[in-house]
Coordinates of C-alpha atoms and ligand atoms in Angstrom, one line a residue:
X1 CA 97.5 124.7 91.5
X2 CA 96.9 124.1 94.6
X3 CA 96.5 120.8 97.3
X4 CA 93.6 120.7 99.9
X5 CA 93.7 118.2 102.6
X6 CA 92.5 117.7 106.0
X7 CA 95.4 117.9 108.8
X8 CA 94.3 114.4 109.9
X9 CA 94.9 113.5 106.5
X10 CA 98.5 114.9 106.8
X11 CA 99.3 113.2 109.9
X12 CA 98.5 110.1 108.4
X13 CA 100.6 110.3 106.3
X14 CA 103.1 111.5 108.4
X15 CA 102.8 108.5 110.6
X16 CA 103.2 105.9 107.6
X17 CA 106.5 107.7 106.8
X18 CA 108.0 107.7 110.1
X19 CA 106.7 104.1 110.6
X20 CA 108.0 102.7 107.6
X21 CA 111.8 104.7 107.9
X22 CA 114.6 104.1 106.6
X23 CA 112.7 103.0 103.5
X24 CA 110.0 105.3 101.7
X25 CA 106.6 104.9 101.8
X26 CA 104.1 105.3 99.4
X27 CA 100.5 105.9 99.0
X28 CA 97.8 107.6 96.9
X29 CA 95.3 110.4 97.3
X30 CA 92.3 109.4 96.6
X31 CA 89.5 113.0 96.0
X32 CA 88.5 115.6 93.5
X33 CA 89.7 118.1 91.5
X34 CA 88.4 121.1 89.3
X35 CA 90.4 124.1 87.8
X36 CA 94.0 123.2 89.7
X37 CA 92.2 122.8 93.1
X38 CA 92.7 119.4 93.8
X39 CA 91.1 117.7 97.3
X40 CA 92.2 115.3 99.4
X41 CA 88.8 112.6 100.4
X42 CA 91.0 109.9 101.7
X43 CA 94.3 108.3 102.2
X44 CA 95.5 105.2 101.4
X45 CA 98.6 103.5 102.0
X46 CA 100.8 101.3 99.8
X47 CA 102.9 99.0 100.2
X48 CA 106.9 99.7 98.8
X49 CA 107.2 96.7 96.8
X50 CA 111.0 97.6 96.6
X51 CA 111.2 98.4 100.2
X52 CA 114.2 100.7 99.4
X53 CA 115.5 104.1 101.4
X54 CA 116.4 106.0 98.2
X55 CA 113.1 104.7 95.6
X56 CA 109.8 103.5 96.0
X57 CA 107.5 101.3 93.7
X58 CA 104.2 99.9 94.2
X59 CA 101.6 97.2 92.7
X60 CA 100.1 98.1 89.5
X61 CA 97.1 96.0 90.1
X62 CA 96.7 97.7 93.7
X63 CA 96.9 100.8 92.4
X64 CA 94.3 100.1 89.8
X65 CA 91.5 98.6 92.5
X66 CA 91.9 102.0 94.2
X67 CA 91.5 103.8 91.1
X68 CA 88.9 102.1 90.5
X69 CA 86.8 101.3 93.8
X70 CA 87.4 105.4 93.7
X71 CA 85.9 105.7 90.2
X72 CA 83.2 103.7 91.2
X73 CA 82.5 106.1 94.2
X74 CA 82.2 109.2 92.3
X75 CA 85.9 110.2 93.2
X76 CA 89.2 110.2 91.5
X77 CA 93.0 109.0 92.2
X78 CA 94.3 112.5 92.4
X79 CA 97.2 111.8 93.5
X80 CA 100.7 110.1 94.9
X81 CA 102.9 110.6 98.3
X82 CA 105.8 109.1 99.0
X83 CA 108.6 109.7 101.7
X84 CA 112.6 110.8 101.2
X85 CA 114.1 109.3 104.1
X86 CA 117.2 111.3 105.6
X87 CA 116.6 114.1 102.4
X88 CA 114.6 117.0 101.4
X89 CA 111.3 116.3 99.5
X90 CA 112.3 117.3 96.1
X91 CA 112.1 115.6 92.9
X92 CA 114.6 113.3 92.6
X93 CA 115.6 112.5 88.9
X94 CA 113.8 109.1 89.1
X95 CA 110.6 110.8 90.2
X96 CA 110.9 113.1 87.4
X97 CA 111.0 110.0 85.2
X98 CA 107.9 108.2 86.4
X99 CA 106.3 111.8 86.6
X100 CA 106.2 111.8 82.7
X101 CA 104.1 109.4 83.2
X102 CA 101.9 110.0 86.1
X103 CA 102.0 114.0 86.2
X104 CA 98.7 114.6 86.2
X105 CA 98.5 113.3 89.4
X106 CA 99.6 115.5 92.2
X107 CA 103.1 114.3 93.5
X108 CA 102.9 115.0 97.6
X109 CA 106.7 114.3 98.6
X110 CA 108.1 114.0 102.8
X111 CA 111.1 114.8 103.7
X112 CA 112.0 113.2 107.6
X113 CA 114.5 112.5 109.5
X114 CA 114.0 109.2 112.1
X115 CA 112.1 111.7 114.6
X116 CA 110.8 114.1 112.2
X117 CA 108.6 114.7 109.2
X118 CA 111.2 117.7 108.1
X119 CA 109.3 119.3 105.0
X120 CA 106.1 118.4 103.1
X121 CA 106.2 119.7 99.2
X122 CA 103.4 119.1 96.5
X123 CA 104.5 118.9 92.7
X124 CA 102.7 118.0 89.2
X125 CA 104.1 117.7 85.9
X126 CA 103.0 120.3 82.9
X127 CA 103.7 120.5 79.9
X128 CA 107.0 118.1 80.8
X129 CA 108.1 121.0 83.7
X130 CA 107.9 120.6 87.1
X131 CA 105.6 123.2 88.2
X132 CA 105.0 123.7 92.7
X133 CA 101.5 123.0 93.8
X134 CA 100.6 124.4 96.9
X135 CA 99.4 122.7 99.7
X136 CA 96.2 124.2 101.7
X137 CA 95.9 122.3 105.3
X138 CA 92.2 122.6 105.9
X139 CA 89.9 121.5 109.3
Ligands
ZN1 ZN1 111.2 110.6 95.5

């Protein structure tokens, strides 16, 4: 499986990380995918309704207008990043949890310090494992 998105796609997302540490950000990727090649369209930020360093949650009815106003374009919510302030971006047990429910969707996961996105990681749920998807930085 494998994550295509735009460099200045990634540093947007970079940039709402850094902005928003100590707490995580979250957001969703909004694009299209066939045959485990999922692609990034567009970004779009979310507000942390928990506003929390170590979790992240954000409004089911937002969530569902960008689902939607995607739908409605032709496109697909193909995806969720969120930030891991001061850690590696791994799956944290409580992302494993809501990833039961949302692991279709591609799980794109920061790891930064207060200067510096650290590592960038890309994860779905199969099958109830946690399988690596790779990301593909493209022009
Ligand atoms: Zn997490």
């Amino acid at each position: 499986m494998k994550l295509k998105i735009k460099s200045s796609d990634i540093r947007k997302i970079d940039a709402h990380a850094l902005e928003t540490y100590p707490h995580e950000c979250v957001g969703l990727l909004i694009g299209t995918s066939e045959k485990g090649v999922f692609e990034v369209r567009e970004v779009v930020r979310a507000q942390n309704t928990l506003n929390s360093p170590v979790a992240f949650e954000a409004d089911p009815q937002f969530v569902y207008n960008v689902y939607k106003e995607a739908e409605n374009r032709g496109l697909q919510l193909i995806g969720i990043y969120h930030s891991h302030p001061n850690l590696h971006a791994y799956v944290s047990a409580r992302d494993a949890e809501f990833m039961k429910f949302w692991g279709h969707l591609v799980w794109l996961i920061l790891g930064l310090s207060q200067e510096k996105i650290i590592e960038r990681k890309a994860f779905m749920m199969r099958d109830g494992k946690i399988q690596d998807v790779e990301l593909e930085p493209v022009e």
